[in-house]
Short mmCIF file of C-alpha atoms in Angstrom, two decimals:
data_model
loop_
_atom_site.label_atom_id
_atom_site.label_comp_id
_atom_site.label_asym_id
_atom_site.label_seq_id
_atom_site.Cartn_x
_atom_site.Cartn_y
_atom_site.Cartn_z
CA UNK G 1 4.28 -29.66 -24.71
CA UNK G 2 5.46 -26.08 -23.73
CA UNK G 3 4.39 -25.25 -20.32
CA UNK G 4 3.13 -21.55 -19.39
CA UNK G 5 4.23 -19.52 -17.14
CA UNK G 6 1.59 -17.94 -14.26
CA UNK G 7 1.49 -14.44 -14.99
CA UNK G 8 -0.03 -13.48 -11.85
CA UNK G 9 2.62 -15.30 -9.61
CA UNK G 10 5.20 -13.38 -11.35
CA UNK G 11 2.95 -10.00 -10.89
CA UNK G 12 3.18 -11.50 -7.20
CA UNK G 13 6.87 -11.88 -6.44
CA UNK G 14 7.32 -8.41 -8.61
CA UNK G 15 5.46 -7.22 -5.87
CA UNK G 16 6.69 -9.05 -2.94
CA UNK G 17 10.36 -8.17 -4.59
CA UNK G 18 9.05 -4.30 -4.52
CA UNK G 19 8.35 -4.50 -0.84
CA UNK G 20 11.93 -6.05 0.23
CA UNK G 21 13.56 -3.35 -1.60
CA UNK G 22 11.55 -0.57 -0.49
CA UNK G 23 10.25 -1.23 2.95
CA UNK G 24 7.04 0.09 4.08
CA UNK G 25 5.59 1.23 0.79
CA UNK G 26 1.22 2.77 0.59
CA UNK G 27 -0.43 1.26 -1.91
CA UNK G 28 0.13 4.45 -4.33
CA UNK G 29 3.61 4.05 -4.51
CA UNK G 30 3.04 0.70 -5.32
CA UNK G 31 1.18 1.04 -8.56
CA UNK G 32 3.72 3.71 -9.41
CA UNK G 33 6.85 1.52 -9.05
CA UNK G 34 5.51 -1.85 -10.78
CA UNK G 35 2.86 -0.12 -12.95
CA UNK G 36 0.13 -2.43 -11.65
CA UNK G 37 -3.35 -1.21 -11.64
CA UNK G 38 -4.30 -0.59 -7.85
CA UNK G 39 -7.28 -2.84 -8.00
CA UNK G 40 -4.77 -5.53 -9.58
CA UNK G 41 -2.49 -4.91 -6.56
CA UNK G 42 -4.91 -4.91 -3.98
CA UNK G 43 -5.96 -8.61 -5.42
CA UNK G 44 -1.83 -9.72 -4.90
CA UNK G 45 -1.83 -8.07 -1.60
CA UNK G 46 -4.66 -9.83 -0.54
CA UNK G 47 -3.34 -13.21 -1.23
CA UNK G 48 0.29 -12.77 -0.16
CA UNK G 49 -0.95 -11.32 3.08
CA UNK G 50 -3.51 -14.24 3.43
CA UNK G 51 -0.42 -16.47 2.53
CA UNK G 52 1.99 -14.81 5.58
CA UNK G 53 4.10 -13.03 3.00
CA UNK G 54 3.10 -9.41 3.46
CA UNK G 55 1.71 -7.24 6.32
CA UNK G 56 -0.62 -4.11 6.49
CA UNK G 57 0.02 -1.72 9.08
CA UNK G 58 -2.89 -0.60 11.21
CA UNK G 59 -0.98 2.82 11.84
CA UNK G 60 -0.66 4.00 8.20
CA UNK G 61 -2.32 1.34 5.94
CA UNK G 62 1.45 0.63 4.34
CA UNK G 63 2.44 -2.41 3.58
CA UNK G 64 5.50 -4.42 4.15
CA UNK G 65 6.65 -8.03 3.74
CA UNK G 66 5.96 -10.47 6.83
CA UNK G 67 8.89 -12.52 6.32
CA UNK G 68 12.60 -12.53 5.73
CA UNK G 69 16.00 -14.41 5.27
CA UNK G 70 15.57 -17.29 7.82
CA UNK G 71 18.86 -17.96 8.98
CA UNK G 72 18.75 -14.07 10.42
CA UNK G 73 15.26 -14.26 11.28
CA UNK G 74 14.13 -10.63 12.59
CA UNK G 75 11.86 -10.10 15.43
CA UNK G 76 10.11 -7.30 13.80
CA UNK G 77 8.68 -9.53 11.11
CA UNK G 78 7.50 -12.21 13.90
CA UNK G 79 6.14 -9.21 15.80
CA UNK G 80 3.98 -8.08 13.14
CA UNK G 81 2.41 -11.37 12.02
CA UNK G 82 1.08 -12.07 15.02
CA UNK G 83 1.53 -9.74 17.67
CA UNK G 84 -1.30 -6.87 16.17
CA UNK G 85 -4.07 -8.60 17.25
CA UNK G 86 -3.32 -8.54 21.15
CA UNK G 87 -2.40 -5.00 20.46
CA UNK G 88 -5.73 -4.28 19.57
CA UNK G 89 -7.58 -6.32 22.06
CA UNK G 90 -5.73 -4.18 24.33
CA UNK G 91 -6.58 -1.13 22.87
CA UNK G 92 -10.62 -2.15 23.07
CA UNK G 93 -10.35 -3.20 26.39
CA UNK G 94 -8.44 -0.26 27.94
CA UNK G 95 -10.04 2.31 25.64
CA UNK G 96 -6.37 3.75 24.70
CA UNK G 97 -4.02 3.41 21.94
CA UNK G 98 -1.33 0.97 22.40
CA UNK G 99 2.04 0.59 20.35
CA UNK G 100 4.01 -2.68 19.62
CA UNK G 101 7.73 -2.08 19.99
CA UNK G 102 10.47 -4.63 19.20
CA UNK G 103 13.87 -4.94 20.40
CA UNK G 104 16.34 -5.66 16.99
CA UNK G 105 19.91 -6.61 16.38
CA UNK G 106 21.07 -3.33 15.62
CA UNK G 107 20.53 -2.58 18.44
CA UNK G 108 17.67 -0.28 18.34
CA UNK G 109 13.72 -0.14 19.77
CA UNK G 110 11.36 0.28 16.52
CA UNK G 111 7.26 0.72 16.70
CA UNK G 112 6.54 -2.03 14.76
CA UNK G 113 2.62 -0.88 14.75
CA UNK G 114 0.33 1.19 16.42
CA UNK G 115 -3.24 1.33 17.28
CA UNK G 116 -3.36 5.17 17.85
CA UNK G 117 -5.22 7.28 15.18
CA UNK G 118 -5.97 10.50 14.70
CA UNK G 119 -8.30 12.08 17.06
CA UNK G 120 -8.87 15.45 17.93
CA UNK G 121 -6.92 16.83 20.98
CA UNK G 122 -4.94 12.98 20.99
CA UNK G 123 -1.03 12.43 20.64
CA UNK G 124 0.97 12.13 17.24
CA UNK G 125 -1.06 9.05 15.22
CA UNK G 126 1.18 8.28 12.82
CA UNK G 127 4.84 6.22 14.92
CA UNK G 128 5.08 3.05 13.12
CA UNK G 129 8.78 2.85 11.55
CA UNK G 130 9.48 5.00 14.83
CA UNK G 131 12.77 4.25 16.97
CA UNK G 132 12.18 5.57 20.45
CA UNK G 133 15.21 6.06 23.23
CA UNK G 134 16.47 3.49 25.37
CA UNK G 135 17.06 5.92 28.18
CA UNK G 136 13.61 8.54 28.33
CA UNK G 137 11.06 6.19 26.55
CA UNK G 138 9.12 3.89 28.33
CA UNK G 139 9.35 0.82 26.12
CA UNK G 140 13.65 1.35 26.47
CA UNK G 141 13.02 1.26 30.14
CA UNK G 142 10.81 -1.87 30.35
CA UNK G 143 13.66 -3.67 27.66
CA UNK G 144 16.97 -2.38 29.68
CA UNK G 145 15.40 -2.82 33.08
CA UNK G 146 14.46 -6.64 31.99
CA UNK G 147 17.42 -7.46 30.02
CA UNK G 148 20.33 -9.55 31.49
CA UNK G 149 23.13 -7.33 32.73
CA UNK G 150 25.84 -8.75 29.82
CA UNK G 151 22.85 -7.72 27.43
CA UNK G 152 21.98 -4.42 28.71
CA UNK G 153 25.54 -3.16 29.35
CA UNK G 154 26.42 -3.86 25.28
CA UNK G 155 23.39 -1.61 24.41
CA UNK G 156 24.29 0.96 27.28
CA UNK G 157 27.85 0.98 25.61
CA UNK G 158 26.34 1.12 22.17
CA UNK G 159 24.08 4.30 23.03
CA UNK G 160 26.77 5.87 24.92
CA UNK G 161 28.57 6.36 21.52
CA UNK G 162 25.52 9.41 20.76
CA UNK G 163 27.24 12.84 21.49
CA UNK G 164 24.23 14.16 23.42
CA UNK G 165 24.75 16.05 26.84
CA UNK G 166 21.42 13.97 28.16
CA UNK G 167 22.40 10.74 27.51
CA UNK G 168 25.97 11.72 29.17
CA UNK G 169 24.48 12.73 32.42
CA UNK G 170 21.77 10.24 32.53
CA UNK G 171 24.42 7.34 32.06
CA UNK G 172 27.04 9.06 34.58
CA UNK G 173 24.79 10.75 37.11
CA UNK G 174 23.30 7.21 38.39
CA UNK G 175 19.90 8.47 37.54
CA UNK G 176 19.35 5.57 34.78
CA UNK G 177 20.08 3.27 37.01
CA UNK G 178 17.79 4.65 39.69
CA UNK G 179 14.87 4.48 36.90
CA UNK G 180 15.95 0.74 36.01
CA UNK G 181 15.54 -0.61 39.67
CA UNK G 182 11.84 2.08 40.12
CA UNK G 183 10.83 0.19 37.02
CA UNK G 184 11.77 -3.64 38.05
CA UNK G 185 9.86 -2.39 41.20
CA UNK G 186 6.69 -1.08 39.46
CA UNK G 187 6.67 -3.98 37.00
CA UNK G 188 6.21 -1.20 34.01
CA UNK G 189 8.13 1.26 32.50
CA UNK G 190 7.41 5.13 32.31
CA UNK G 191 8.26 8.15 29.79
CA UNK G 192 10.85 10.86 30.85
CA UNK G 193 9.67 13.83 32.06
CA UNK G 194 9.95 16.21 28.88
CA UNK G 195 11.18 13.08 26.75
CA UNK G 196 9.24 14.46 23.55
CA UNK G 197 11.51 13.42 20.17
CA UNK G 198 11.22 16.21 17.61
CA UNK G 199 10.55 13.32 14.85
CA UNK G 200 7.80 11.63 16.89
CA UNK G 201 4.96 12.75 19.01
CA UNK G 202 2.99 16.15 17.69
CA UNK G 203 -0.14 17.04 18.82
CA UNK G 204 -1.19 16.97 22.37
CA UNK G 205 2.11 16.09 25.07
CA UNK G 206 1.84 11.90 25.43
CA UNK G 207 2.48 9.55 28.65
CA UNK G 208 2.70 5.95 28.28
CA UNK G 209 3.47 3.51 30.52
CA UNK G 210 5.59 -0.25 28.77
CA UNK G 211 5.75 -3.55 29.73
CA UNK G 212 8.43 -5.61 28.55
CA UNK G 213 7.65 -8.84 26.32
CA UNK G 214 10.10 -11.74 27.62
CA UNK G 215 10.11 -15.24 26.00
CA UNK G 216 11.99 -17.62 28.19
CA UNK G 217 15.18 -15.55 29.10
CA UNK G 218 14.86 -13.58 25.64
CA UNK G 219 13.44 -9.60 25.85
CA UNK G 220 11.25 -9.50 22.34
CA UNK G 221 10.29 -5.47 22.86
CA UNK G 222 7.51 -3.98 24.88
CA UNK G 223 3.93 -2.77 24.28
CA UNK G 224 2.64 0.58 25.76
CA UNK G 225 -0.48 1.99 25.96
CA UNK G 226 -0.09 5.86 25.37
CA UNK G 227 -2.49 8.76 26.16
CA UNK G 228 -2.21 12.76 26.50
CA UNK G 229 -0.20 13.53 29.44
CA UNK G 230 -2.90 16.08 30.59
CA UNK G 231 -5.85 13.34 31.05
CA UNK G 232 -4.40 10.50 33.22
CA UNK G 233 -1.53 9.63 35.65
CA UNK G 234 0.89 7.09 34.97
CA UNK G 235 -0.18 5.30 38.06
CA UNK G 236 -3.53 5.77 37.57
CA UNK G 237 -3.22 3.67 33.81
CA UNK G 238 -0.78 1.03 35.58
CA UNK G 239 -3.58 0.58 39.02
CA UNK G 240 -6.41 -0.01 36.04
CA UNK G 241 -4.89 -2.03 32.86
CA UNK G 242 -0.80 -3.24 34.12
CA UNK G 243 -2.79 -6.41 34.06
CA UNK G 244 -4.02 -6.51 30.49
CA UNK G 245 -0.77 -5.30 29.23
CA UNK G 246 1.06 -8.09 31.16
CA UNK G 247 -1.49 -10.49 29.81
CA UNK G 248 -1.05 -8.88 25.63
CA UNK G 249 2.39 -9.21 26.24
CA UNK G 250 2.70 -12.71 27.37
CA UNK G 251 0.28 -13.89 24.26
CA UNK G 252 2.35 -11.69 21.94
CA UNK G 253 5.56 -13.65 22.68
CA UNK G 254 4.03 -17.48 22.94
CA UNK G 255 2.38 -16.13 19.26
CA UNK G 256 6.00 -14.33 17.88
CA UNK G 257 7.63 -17.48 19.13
CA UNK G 258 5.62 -19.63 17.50
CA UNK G 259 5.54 -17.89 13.95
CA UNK G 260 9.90 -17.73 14.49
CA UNK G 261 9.87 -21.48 14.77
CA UNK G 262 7.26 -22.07 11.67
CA UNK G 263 9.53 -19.70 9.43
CA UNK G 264 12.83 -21.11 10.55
#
């Protein structure tokens, strides 16, 4: 007896296939590249992000795969499964948008998802996909200050290889350094002073204050809590909520851990 194939599993791993290729894809571009009727793709979606397979972003609505090639297992992926949801208790609690940044391979610091929308008067909305500095953003300060010094001197060497006059002086001038021991201190991380990307960050000027995300001796990222510089102080955000960041980020990495281990 022949046996038939399932259509809609191959319609599945078409689209899962899609996603690995392209990244971050909206549901438009979607039913443009496979041809799929949207409320046909919305159906596959539905069930490969029910199975742990894909990932919508809260930032943009895109969606991505949840998974990849488990002998190089990437943080981002582990991040995003299961770290969003402590994100956004954080953001209900405190009241302010928070952002979910992982430390990769590369190395680099990426948003891996936001809470922050857009809201009249409020900060740039849309940062997922977003690589922020190690040296002037407040997640890179909460990851170098917290890294071990073998660690943190093979990124410092890495982002010394940037011909920018800012990164020069901050590296030479002992000024980073300063900022690193200020921010073991404090327990959090701040922005730079006038640290305001041209690719990131329209709308009103941000602040946001990062604490780092540690598993065991590991440094998984940070997450922030952001807010226009004109309606709060750092300090003022850190004396209220360093708590409930500290908190989010501890469940974020025993959660991350624990979805590394399952997809190993």
């Amino acid at each position: 007896m022949a046996v038939k194939s399932i259509e809609s599993l191959r319609r599945g791993l078409a689209v899962y296939d899609q996603l690995h290729r392209q990244g971050a894809t909206s549901l438009a571009a979607l039913a443009l590249e496979t041809g799929l009727p949207k409320a046909t793709l919305l159906r596959l979606l539905r069930t490969l992000q029910e199975s742990g397979w894909v990932a919508r972003r809260f930032n943009d609505g895109r969606y991505l795969p949840a998974t990849t090639a488990r002998p190089n297992f990437d943080i981002r992926h582990s991040l995003l499964r299961s770290g969003m949801a402590a994100v956004q208790s954080l953001s209900d609690m405190t009241g302010l948008p928070a952002d979910l940044v992982a430390l990769t391979d590369t190395p680099s610091l990426e948003v891996v998802d936001s809470t922050r929308r857009r809201t009249p008067g409020g900060v740039d909305p849309l940062v997922a996909g977003f690589r922020p500095s190690f040296l002037f953003s407040s997640p890179g300060r909460a990851v170098l200050a917290n890294l071990p010094d073998t660690e943190r001197e093979r990124i410092l060497t890495y982002v010394q290889g940037a011909d920018s006059p800012a990164i020069r002086f901050e590296l030479t001038s002992g000024r980073l350094a300063q900022e690193l021991d200020a921010t073991r201190r404090r327990g959090y991380g701040i922005r730079a002073a006038g640290y305001w990307p041209d690719s990131s960050d329209y709308g009103a000027e941000p602040m946001d204050i990062s604490v780092p995300i540690i598993a065991g001796s590991r440094v998984l990222g940070a997450v922030s809590l952001v807010w226009p510089s004109r309606d709060r102080t750092a300090d003022g955000v850190a004396r209220d909520h360093l708590d409930a960041m500290r908190a989010a980020a501890d469940e974020i990495s025993r959660a991350a851990l624990s979805s590394s281990d399952r997809m190993r």
